[in-house]
Tab-separated table of C-alpha atoms and ligand atoms in Angstrom:
chain	number	residue	atom	x	y	z
A	1	MET	CA	30.631	-21.707	-3.377
A	2	PRO	CA	29.386	-18.799	-1.294
A	3	LEU	CA	31.584	-17.765	1.607
A	4	GLN	CA	28.555	-17.160	3.760
A	5	THR	CA	27.304	-20.123	5.710
A	6	THR	CA	23.744	-18.881	5.882
A	7	ILE	CA	22.120	-19.362	2.498
A	8	ALA	CA	18.727	-19.518	0.896
A	9	GLU	CA	18.862	-22.368	-1.566
A	10	ILE	CA	16.268	-21.908	-4.279
A	11	ASN	CA	15.369	-24.815	-6.483
A	12	LEU	CA	14.476	-23.525	-9.944
A	13	SER	CA	13.481	-26.892	-11.329
A	14	VAL	CA	10.879	-27.267	-8.579
A	15	PHE	CA	9.814	-23.700	-9.401
A	16	ASN	CA	9.388	-24.688	-13.033
A	17	ASP	CA	7.274	-27.694	-11.959
A	18	ASN	CA	5.105	-25.422	-9.803
A	19	ILE	CA	4.520	-23.076	-12.744
A	20	LYS	CA	3.569	-26.040	-14.964
A	21	LYS	CA	1.046	-27.241	-12.374
A	22	ILE	CA	-0.455	-23.776	-12.032
A	23	LYS	CA	-0.670	-23.376	-15.797
A	24	SER	CA	-2.450	-26.682	-16.170
A	25	CYS	CA	-4.981	-25.477	-13.633
A	26	VAL	CA	-5.738	-22.154	-15.392
A	27	GLY	CA	-6.025	-23.402	-18.977
A	28	ASN	CA	-5.493	-20.625	-21.495
A	29	ALA	CA	-5.452	-17.761	-19.015
A	30	LYS	CA	-2.378	-15.550	-19.185
A	31	THR	CA	-0.136	-15.510	-16.133
A	32	VAL	CA	1.215	-12.670	-14.019
A	33	PHE	CA	3.865	-13.658	-11.476
A	34	VAL	CA	4.195	-11.403	-8.428
A	35	VAL	CA	7.825	-10.641	-7.495
A	36	LYS	CA	7.265	-7.808	-5.028
A	37	ALA	CA	9.291	-7.674	-1.802
A	38	ASN	CA	12.346	-9.170	-3.499
A	39	ALA	CA	10.199	-12.013	-4.834
A	40	TYR	CA	8.906	-12.886	-1.364
A	41	GLY	CA	12.507	-13.118	-0.187
A	42	HIS	CA	13.655	-15.331	-3.095
A	43	GLY	CA	15.552	-12.625	-5.033
A	44	SER	CA	13.510	-10.716	-7.603
A	45	ILE	CA	16.050	-10.551	-10.444
A	46	ALA	CA	16.810	-14.268	-10.610
A	47	MET	CA	13.173	-15.234	-10.024
A	48	SER	CA	11.982	-12.904	-12.792
A	49	HIS	CA	14.419	-14.378	-15.296
A	50	ALA	CA	13.410	-17.901	-14.225
A	51	ALA	CA	9.729	-17.028	-14.510
A	52	ILE	CA	10.085	-15.720	-18.061
A	53	LYS	CA	11.896	-18.940	-18.995
A	54	SER	CA	9.012	-20.897	-17.476
A	55	GLY	CA	6.566	-19.099	-19.755
A	56	ILE	CA	5.141	-16.437	-17.456
A	57	ASP	CA	3.590	-13.580	-19.479
A	58	CYS	CA	4.005	-10.668	-17.127
A	59	LEU	CA	5.587	-9.692	-13.780
A	60	ALA	CA	4.166	-7.573	-10.968
A	61	VAL	CA	5.828	-5.560	-8.215
A	62	ALA	CA	4.664	-3.174	-5.519
A	63	THR	CA	6.868	-0.156	-6.177
A	64	VAL	CA	8.461	1.671	-9.082
A	65	SER	CA	11.952	1.125	-7.679
A	66	GLU	CA	11.382	-2.634	-7.596
A	67	ALA	CA	10.448	-2.472	-11.273
A	68	VAL	CA	13.404	-0.264	-12.227
A	69	LEU	CA	15.748	-2.821	-10.632
A	70	LEU	CA	14.306	-5.489	-12.925
A	71	ARG	CA	14.536	-3.321	-16.064
A	72	GLU	CA	18.148	-2.435	-15.237
A	73	ASN	CA	18.861	-6.151	-14.955
A	74	GLY	CA	17.627	-7.152	-18.341
A	75	ILE	CA	13.947	-7.883	-17.800
A	76	VAL	CA	11.996	-6.737	-20.868
A	77	ALA	CA	8.675	-8.466	-20.118
A	78	PRO	CA	5.689	-6.325	-19.082
A	79	ILE	CA	5.831	-5.249	-15.428
A	80	LEU	CA	2.722	-4.207	-13.517
A	81	ILE	CA	3.012	-1.755	-10.643
A	82	LEU	CA	0.365	-3.086	-8.269
A	83	PHE	CA	-0.050	0.021	-6.135
A	84	GLU	CA	-0.103	3.782	-6.444
A	85	HIS	CA	3.247	5.532	-6.700
A	86	SER	CA	4.313	9.118	-6.165
A	87	ILE	CA	3.839	11.790	-8.816
A	88	ALA	CA	7.631	12.202	-8.960
A	89	GLU	CA	7.874	8.604	-10.209
A	90	ALA	CA	5.479	9.100	-13.128
A	91	GLU	CA	8.307	9.919	-15.524
A	92	LEU	CA	10.143	6.710	-14.535
A	93	VAL	CA	6.995	4.683	-15.106
A	94	VAL	CA	6.808	5.982	-18.667
A	95	TYR	CA	10.540	5.873	-19.367
A	96	TYR	CA	10.864	2.251	-18.216
A	97	ARG	CA	7.630	1.180	-19.957
A	98	LEU	CA	6.006	0.051	-16.718
A	99	THR	CA	2.302	-0.642	-16.472
A	100	PRO	CA	0.529	1.180	-13.667
A	101	ILE	CA	-2.806	0.203	-12.172
A	102	LEU	CA	-4.949	3.275	-11.751
A	103	THR	CA	-7.131	4.282	-8.857
A	104	GLY	CA	-7.826	7.828	-9.998
A	105	THR	CA	-7.155	10.581	-12.489
A	106	ASN	CA	-4.324	12.342	-10.657
A	107	TYR	CA	-1.454	11.228	-12.868
A	108	LEU	CA	-3.143	11.019	-16.259
A	109	GLU	CA	-2.021	14.446	-17.391
A	110	ARG	CA	1.578	13.680	-16.430
A	111	TYR	CA	1.574	10.190	-17.988
A	112	ASN	CA	0.212	11.643	-21.198
A	113	GLU	CA	2.719	14.470	-21.286
A	114	CYS	CA	5.678	12.092	-20.721
A	115	SER	CA	4.386	9.568	-23.234
A	116	LYS	CA	4.026	12.322	-25.806
A	117	ARG	CA	7.631	13.338	-25.227
A	118	TYR	CA	8.804	9.735	-25.737
A	119	ASN	CA	6.364	9.467	-28.603
A	120	ARG	CA	4.811	6.191	-27.537
A	121	LYS	CA	1.502	5.012	-26.203
A	122	MET	CA	1.207	3.933	-22.628
A	123	SER	CA	-0.974	1.017	-21.491
A	124	LEU	CA	-2.510	0.943	-18.089
A	125	TYR	CA	-5.016	-0.916	-15.963
A	126	ILE	CA	-7.992	0.360	-14.051
A	127	LYS	CA	-8.257	-1.053	-10.574
A	128	VAL	CA	-11.756	-1.843	-9.403
A	129	ASP	CA	-12.403	-1.898	-5.693
A	130	THR	CA	-14.837	-4.791	-5.339
A	131	GLY	CA	-14.637	-5.044	-1.569
A	132	LEU	CA	-11.079	-4.953	-0.258
A	133	SER	CA	-11.385	-1.194	0.302
A	134	ARG	CA	-7.779	-0.567	-0.542
A	135	MET	CA	-6.732	0.502	-4.059
A	136	GLY	CA	-9.175	1.116	-6.870
A	137	VAL	CA	-12.395	2.859	-7.829
A	138	LYS	CA	-15.830	1.485	-6.997
A	139	PRO	CA	-17.512	-0.328	-9.923
A	140	SER	CA	-19.837	2.667	-10.366
A	141	GLY	CA	-16.817	4.897	-11.081
A	142	VAL	CA	-15.119	2.684	-13.654
A	143	LEU	CA	-16.823	4.094	-16.741
A	144	GLU	CA	-16.017	7.690	-15.881
A	145	LEU	CA	-12.361	6.864	-15.200
A	146	ALA	CA	-12.104	4.844	-18.416
A	147	LYS	CA	-13.548	7.715	-20.477
A	148	LYS	CA	-11.134	10.116	-18.875
A	149	VAL	CA	-8.162	7.862	-19.716
A	150	LEU	CA	-9.304	7.543	-23.306
A	151	SER	CA	-9.602	11.292	-23.646
A	152	TYR	CA	-5.787	11.429	-23.702
A	153	ASP	CA	-4.074	10.732	-27.012
A	154	PHE	CA	-1.196	8.727	-25.619
A	155	LEU	CA	-2.988	6.559	-23.047
A	156	GLU	CA	-4.790	3.281	-23.587
A	157	ILE	CA	-6.524	0.865	-21.268
A	158	GLU	CA	-5.021	-2.587	-21.294
A	159	GLY	CA	-7.327	-4.068	-18.735
A	160	ILE	CA	-9.221	-3.962	-15.516
A	161	SER	CA	-8.179	-5.628	-12.307
A	162	THR	CA	-9.344	-6.284	-8.773
A	163	HIS	CA	-7.954	-7.936	-5.665
A	164	PHE	CA	-9.664	-10.378	-3.284
A	165	ALA	CA	-10.061	-9.949	0.437
A	166	SER	CA	-10.352	-13.585	1.469
A	167	SER	CA	-9.995	-16.032	-1.407
A	168	ASP	CA	-7.929	-18.440	0.687
A	169	SER	CA	-10.594	-19.159	3.282
A	170	ASP	CA	-13.385	-21.678	2.866
A	171	ASP	CA	-15.701	-20.381	5.536
A	172	GLU	CA	-19.138	-19.533	4.307
A	173	TYR	CA	-18.913	-15.765	4.642
A	174	ALA	CA	-15.546	-15.641	2.863
A	175	VAL	CA	-16.840	-17.756	-0.029
A	176	GLU	CA	-19.913	-15.558	-0.399
A	177	PHE	CA	-17.774	-12.424	-0.248
A	178	THR	CA	-15.314	-13.701	-2.859
A	179	ASN	CA	-18.149	-14.642	-5.194
A	180	SER	CA	-19.650	-11.181	-4.797
A	181	GLN	CA	-16.280	-9.650	-5.700
A	182	ILE	CA	-16.182	-11.759	-8.877
A	183	THR	CA	-19.694	-10.615	-9.763
A	184	LYS	CA	-18.820	-6.956	-9.232
A	185	LEU	CA	-15.797	-7.185	-11.515
A	186	LYS	CA	-17.959	-8.803	-14.208
A	187	GLU	CA	-20.458	-5.990	-13.847
A	188	ALA	CA	-17.735	-3.374	-14.190
A	189	HIS	CA	-16.464	-5.137	-17.308
A	190	ASN	CA	-19.976	-5.269	-18.756
A	191	ILE	CA	-20.489	-1.555	-18.223
A	192	LEU	CA	-17.367	-0.900	-20.288
A	193	LEU	CA	-18.480	-3.299	-23.030
A	194	GLU	CA	-21.927	-1.682	-23.189
A	195	ASN	CA	-20.157	1.598	-23.816
A	196	ASN	CA	-17.988	0.097	-26.547
A	197	ILE	CA	-14.848	0.185	-24.469
A	198	GLU	CA	-12.953	-3.052	-25.044
A	199	VAL	CA	-10.086	-4.099	-22.836
A	200	LYS	CA	-7.571	-6.844	-23.531
A	201	ASN	CA	-7.326	-8.273	-20.050
A	202	VAL	CA	-9.536	-8.872	-17.055
A	203	GLN	CA	-7.552	-10.027	-14.046
A	204	ALA	CA	-8.508	-10.787	-10.479
A	205	ALA	CA	-7.191	-14.096	-9.215
A	206	ASN	CA	-4.425	-14.095	-6.631
A	207	SER	CA	-3.086	-17.449	-5.376
A	208	GLY	CA	-6.202	-18.339	-3.390
A	209	ALA	CA	-8.583	-17.560	-6.221
A	210	THR	CA	-6.332	-19.235	-8.803
A	211	LEU	CA	-6.593	-22.493	-6.857
A	212	TYR	CA	-10.096	-22.314	-5.447
A	213	TYR	CA	-12.249	-20.150	-7.788
A	214	LYS	CA	-12.205	-21.094	-11.465
A	215	ASP	CA	-14.749	-18.335	-12.090
A	216	SER	CA	-12.192	-15.756	-11.063
A	217	HIS	CA	-9.646	-16.631	-13.749
A	218	PHE	CA	-11.146	-14.533	-16.570
A	219	ASN	CA	-8.323	-14.352	-19.154
A	220	MET	CA	-5.471	-13.655	-16.742
A	221	VAL	CA	-4.379	-14.780	-13.262
A	222	ARG	CA	-1.932	-13.019	-10.947
A	223	PHE	CA	-0.205	-15.077	-8.278
A	224	GLY	CA	2.834	-15.084	-6.046
A	225	LEU	CA	2.693	-17.564	-3.198
A	226	LEU	CA	1.660	-20.566	-5.308
A	227	ALA	CA	4.755	-20.411	-7.469
A	228	TYR	CA	6.989	-20.222	-4.416
A	229	GLY	CA	5.418	-23.552	-3.502
A	230	TYR	CA	2.746	-22.844	-0.934
A	231	ALA	CA	-1.018	-23.045	-1.223
A	232	PRO	CA	-2.518	-20.150	0.737
A	233	ASN	CA	-4.778	-22.617	2.497
A	234	LYS	CA	-2.464	-25.193	4.032
A	235	LEU	CA	-5.121	-27.885	3.940
A	236	LYS	CA	-5.967	-27.395	0.270
A	237	ASN	CA	-2.788	-27.836	-1.743
A	238	ASN	CA	-4.765	-29.701	-4.394
A	239	ILE	CA	-2.159	-29.365	-7.137
A	240	GLU	CA	0.758	-30.513	-4.977
A	241	LEU	CA	3.022	-27.521	-5.119
A	242	LYS	CA	6.428	-27.844	-3.458
A	243	PRO	CA	8.331	-25.145	-1.552
A	244	ILE	CA	11.273	-23.930	-3.599
A	245	MET	CA	13.313	-22.253	-0.869
A	246	SER	CA	15.372	-23.887	1.880
A	247	LEU	CA	16.913	-21.564	4.418
A	248	LYS	CA	20.086	-23.231	5.653
A	249	THR	CA	23.089	-22.521	7.786
A	250	LYS	CA	25.969	-24.243	9.578
A	251	VAL	CA	27.000	-24.379	13.213
A	252	LEU	CA	29.400	-21.580	14.140
A	253	ILE	CA	30.615	-22.995	17.450
A	254	THR	CA	29.540	-25.578	20.015
A	255	LYS	CA	30.147	-25.409	23.763
A	256	SER	CA	29.029	-26.980	26.994
A	257	VAL	CA	26.872	-25.198	29.542
A	258	LYS	CA	26.318	-26.186	33.157
A	259	LYS	CA	23.092	-26.723	35.029
A	260	GLY	CA	21.765	-23.336	36.197
A	261	GLU	CA	23.510	-21.215	33.565
A	262	THR	CA	21.368	-18.982	31.363
A	263	VAL	CA	21.471	-18.600	27.599
A	264	SER	CA	21.256	-15.447	25.459
A	265	TYR	CA	19.853	-11.968	26.133
A	266	GLY	CA	17.438	-11.489	28.989
A	267	MET	CA	18.385	-14.816	30.641
A	268	THR	CA	15.063	-16.232	29.469
A	269	HIS	CA	16.354	-19.819	29.284
A	270	LYS	CA	17.961	-21.489	32.285
A	271	VAL	CA	19.777	-24.778	31.632
A	272	GLU	CA	18.191	-27.634	33.604
A	273	ASN	CA	20.989	-30.162	33.271
A	274	ASP	CA	24.552	-29.981	32.014
A	275	THR	CA	24.316	-30.006	28.242
A	276	ASN	CA	25.802	-28.715	24.992
A	277	ILE	CA	24.677	-25.854	22.833
A	278	ALA	CA	25.456	-24.701	19.303
A	279	VAL	CA	25.485	-21.137	18.026
A	280	LEU	CA	24.061	-20.579	14.555
A	281	PRO	CA	25.016	-17.574	12.386
A	282	ILE	CA	21.447	-16.533	11.651
A	283	GLY	CA	19.269	-14.062	13.512
A	284	TYR	CA	16.150	-12.012	13.167
A	285	SER	CA	17.776	-9.682	10.640
A	286	ASP	CA	18.206	-12.722	8.372
A	287	GLY	CA	14.562	-13.685	8.679
A	288	LEU	CA	14.448	-15.941	11.715
A	289	SER	CA	11.906	-13.970	13.707
A	290	ARG	CA	12.554	-13.133	17.331
A	291	LEU	CA	9.162	-14.706	17.971
A	292	PHE	CA	10.939	-18.072	17.694
A	293	SER	CA	12.871	-17.362	20.888
A	294	ASN	CA	12.493	-20.425	23.175
A	295	LYS	CA	9.980	-21.768	20.682
A	296	GLY	CA	11.305	-22.821	17.312
A	297	GLN	CA	13.388	-25.756	16.202
A	298	VAL	CA	15.894	-26.547	13.477
A	299	LYS	CA	16.919	-29.794	11.804
A	300	ILE	CA	20.394	-31.335	11.623
A	301	LYS	CA	21.026	-34.746	10.056
A	302	GLY	CA	17.362	-35.689	10.285
A	303	LYS	CA	16.896	-34.693	13.922
A	304	TYR	CA	15.149	-31.650	15.381
A	305	TYR	CA	16.826	-29.418	17.975
A	306	PRO	CA	15.115	-26.681	20.003
A	307	ILE	CA	15.981	-22.993	19.859
A	308	ILE	CA	16.831	-21.891	23.391
A	309	GLY	CA	16.905	-18.341	24.700
A	310	ARG	CA	16.245	-15.289	22.620
A	311	VAL	CA	16.945	-15.129	18.906
A	312	CYS	CA	19.508	-12.316	18.437
A	313	MET	CA	20.021	-10.004	15.456
A	314	ASP	CA	22.789	-12.175	14.001
A	315	GLN	CA	22.772	-15.386	16.010
A	316	THR	CA	20.540	-18.094	17.391
A	317	ILE	CA	21.370	-20.765	19.952
A	318	ILE	CA	20.125	-24.356	19.950
A	319	GLU	CA	20.518	-27.199	22.431
A	320	ILE	CA	22.263	-30.264	21.005
A	321	GLY	CA	22.653	-32.426	24.131
A	322	ASN	CA	25.338	-35.060	23.692
A	323	ASP	CA	24.857	-35.487	19.952
A	324	ASN	CA	27.887	-35.379	17.766
A	325	ILE	CA	27.413	-32.210	15.715
A	326	ASN	CA	30.165	-31.026	13.381
A	327	LEU	CA	30.731	-27.510	12.153
A	328	GLU	CA	30.208	-28.698	8.591
A	329	ASP	CA	26.779	-30.206	9.256
A	330	GLU	CA	23.924	-28.547	7.447
A	331	VAL	CA	21.260	-26.914	9.612
A	332	LEU	CA	17.802	-26.522	8.096
A	333	ILE	CA	15.889	-23.467	9.337
A	334	PHE	CA	12.941	-23.989	7.012
A	335	GLY	CA	12.197	-25.637	3.683
A	336	ASP	CA	10.312	-28.537	2.166
A	337	ASP	CA	9.903	-30.335	5.494
A	338	ASP	CA	6.690	-31.304	7.301
A	339	LYS	CA	7.695	-29.650	10.559
A	340	LEU	CA	9.794	-26.871	9.135
A	341	ASN	CA	7.957	-25.319	6.212
A	342	ALA	CA	6.777	-21.729	6.035
A	343	HIS	CA	3.205	-22.792	6.915
A	344	THR	CA	4.099	-24.668	10.092
A	345	LEU	CA	6.528	-21.983	11.194
A	346	ALA	CA	3.937	-19.300	10.546
A	347	GLU	CA	1.285	-21.129	12.545
A	348	SER	CA	3.472	-21.359	15.610
A	349	VAL	CA	3.935	-17.578	15.746
A	350	SER	CA	0.455	-16.490	14.520
A	351	SER	CA	1.768	-15.378	11.162
A	352	ILE	CA	1.343	-16.413	7.530
A	353	PRO	CA	3.814	-18.038	5.124
A	354	TYR	CA	4.039	-14.751	3.194
A	355	GLU	CA	5.710	-13.099	6.162
A	356	ILE	CA	8.065	-16.001	6.908
A	357	LEU	CA	9.302	-15.979	3.293
A	358	SER	CA	9.456	-12.268	2.611
A	359	ARG	CA	11.429	-11.617	5.795
A	360	VAL	CA	14.417	-13.591	4.513
A	361	GLY	CA	17.046	-10.875	4.669
A	362	GLU	CA	19.125	-9.157	2.019
A	363	ARG	CA	22.228	-10.498	3.775
A	364	VAL	CA	21.250	-14.121	3.175
A	365	TYR	CA	23.130	-15.341	0.122
A	366	LYS	CA	20.798	-16.770	-2.524
A	367	VAL	CA	21.939	-19.930	-4.277
A	368	TYR	CA	19.922	-21.047	-7.316
A	369	ILE	CA	20.057	-24.690	-8.254
B	401	PLP	C1	0.631	-9.567	-3.337
B	401	PLP	C2	-0.458	-9.442	-4.320
B	401	PLP	C3	-0.801	-10.524	-5.150
B	401	PLP	C4	-0.219	-11.910	-4.979
B	401	PLP	O1	-0.819	-12.564	-3.898
B	401	PLP	P1	-0.605	-14.140	-3.665
B	401	PLP	O2	-1.567	-14.491	-2.627
B	401	PLP	O3	0.816	-14.303	-3.261
B	401	PLP	O4	-0.877	-14.801	-4.954
B	401	PLP	C5	-1.734	-10.316	-6.143
B	401	PLP	N1	-2.316	-9.104	-6.306
B	401	PLP	C6	-2.033	-8.049	-5.511
B	401	PLP	C7	-2.719	-6.757	-5.736
B	401	PLP	C8	-1.123	-8.190	-4.474
B	401	PLP	O5	-0.858	-7.162	-3.676
């Protein structure tokens, strides 16, 4: 048992069910599971091992150091680096057999030189900017970049990839925009084919597109949020995914406060009647945002209790009235609960479930069940 009372309990059998549901929705398409940002707060090493067991083909992270951590912890599956890295990291990318996604020609010389030294070919992706205006080359530049890559002896193109701007929304403009992004990627692929450049993989779909745009699947999908149990559009969880993480803690102390006393920093909450409060050992550095000050709630033995006063770095205070709360009682911060899941929490503070999950701190002990 962990000594810490604040834990993130992660249910790997629910995770496995989520992966099965996603796989049944994408048919034969290969799967890339995104484990950037410490697997959206779930712990990237454990989640990567679990994902491989569940039949995921490839992992994806944001930075080279995230990928190195996985390699050093026994992950041998392909790892995509979703974004550009620094030139100093090019050697690591080659050494650790990572798969970069290219926006330009800057690093080709260096990749080729390192690959030659290690005497092995390096596979990479070309990123096509179909409308997000972030990473990638415009469709009109894909052929030139591809030819440049192929002019190096030790480089080969594994695939092309793009990323959607609004695949989770069903408003008319977003749907039109997403469809136009799909069309542009197809066009880029066709230009390569017409020039006898074959690539193994065409990938576009993030979670939203995986669920809502079959046309976007091509032969590979690339998702994060879905597997952690949330549909990007709260109202359209059509394959019934379940959240895999529960953030839990226990009461540190309880005490009574008198009418007129104030609670926590800034005296933002004044007690209206004599009551009891409980202090929880979780704060904003653990992932309970300060935006939940005087706003959020937690659940103990089936009942919801309000957060009062400001959320601190390491502690949060709730009002428990005259209820009999013991120090051993489990306190749910968020999890698979109608009122306390990452979607409902996010809504109340104008955020998105991605942020609620990925903010779960390093200090929170992860327990995998
Ligand atoms: C984060 C990210 C994803 C995963 O997004 P989800 O909505 O969690 O599926 C996919 N592709 C890229 C490029 C990303 O940055």
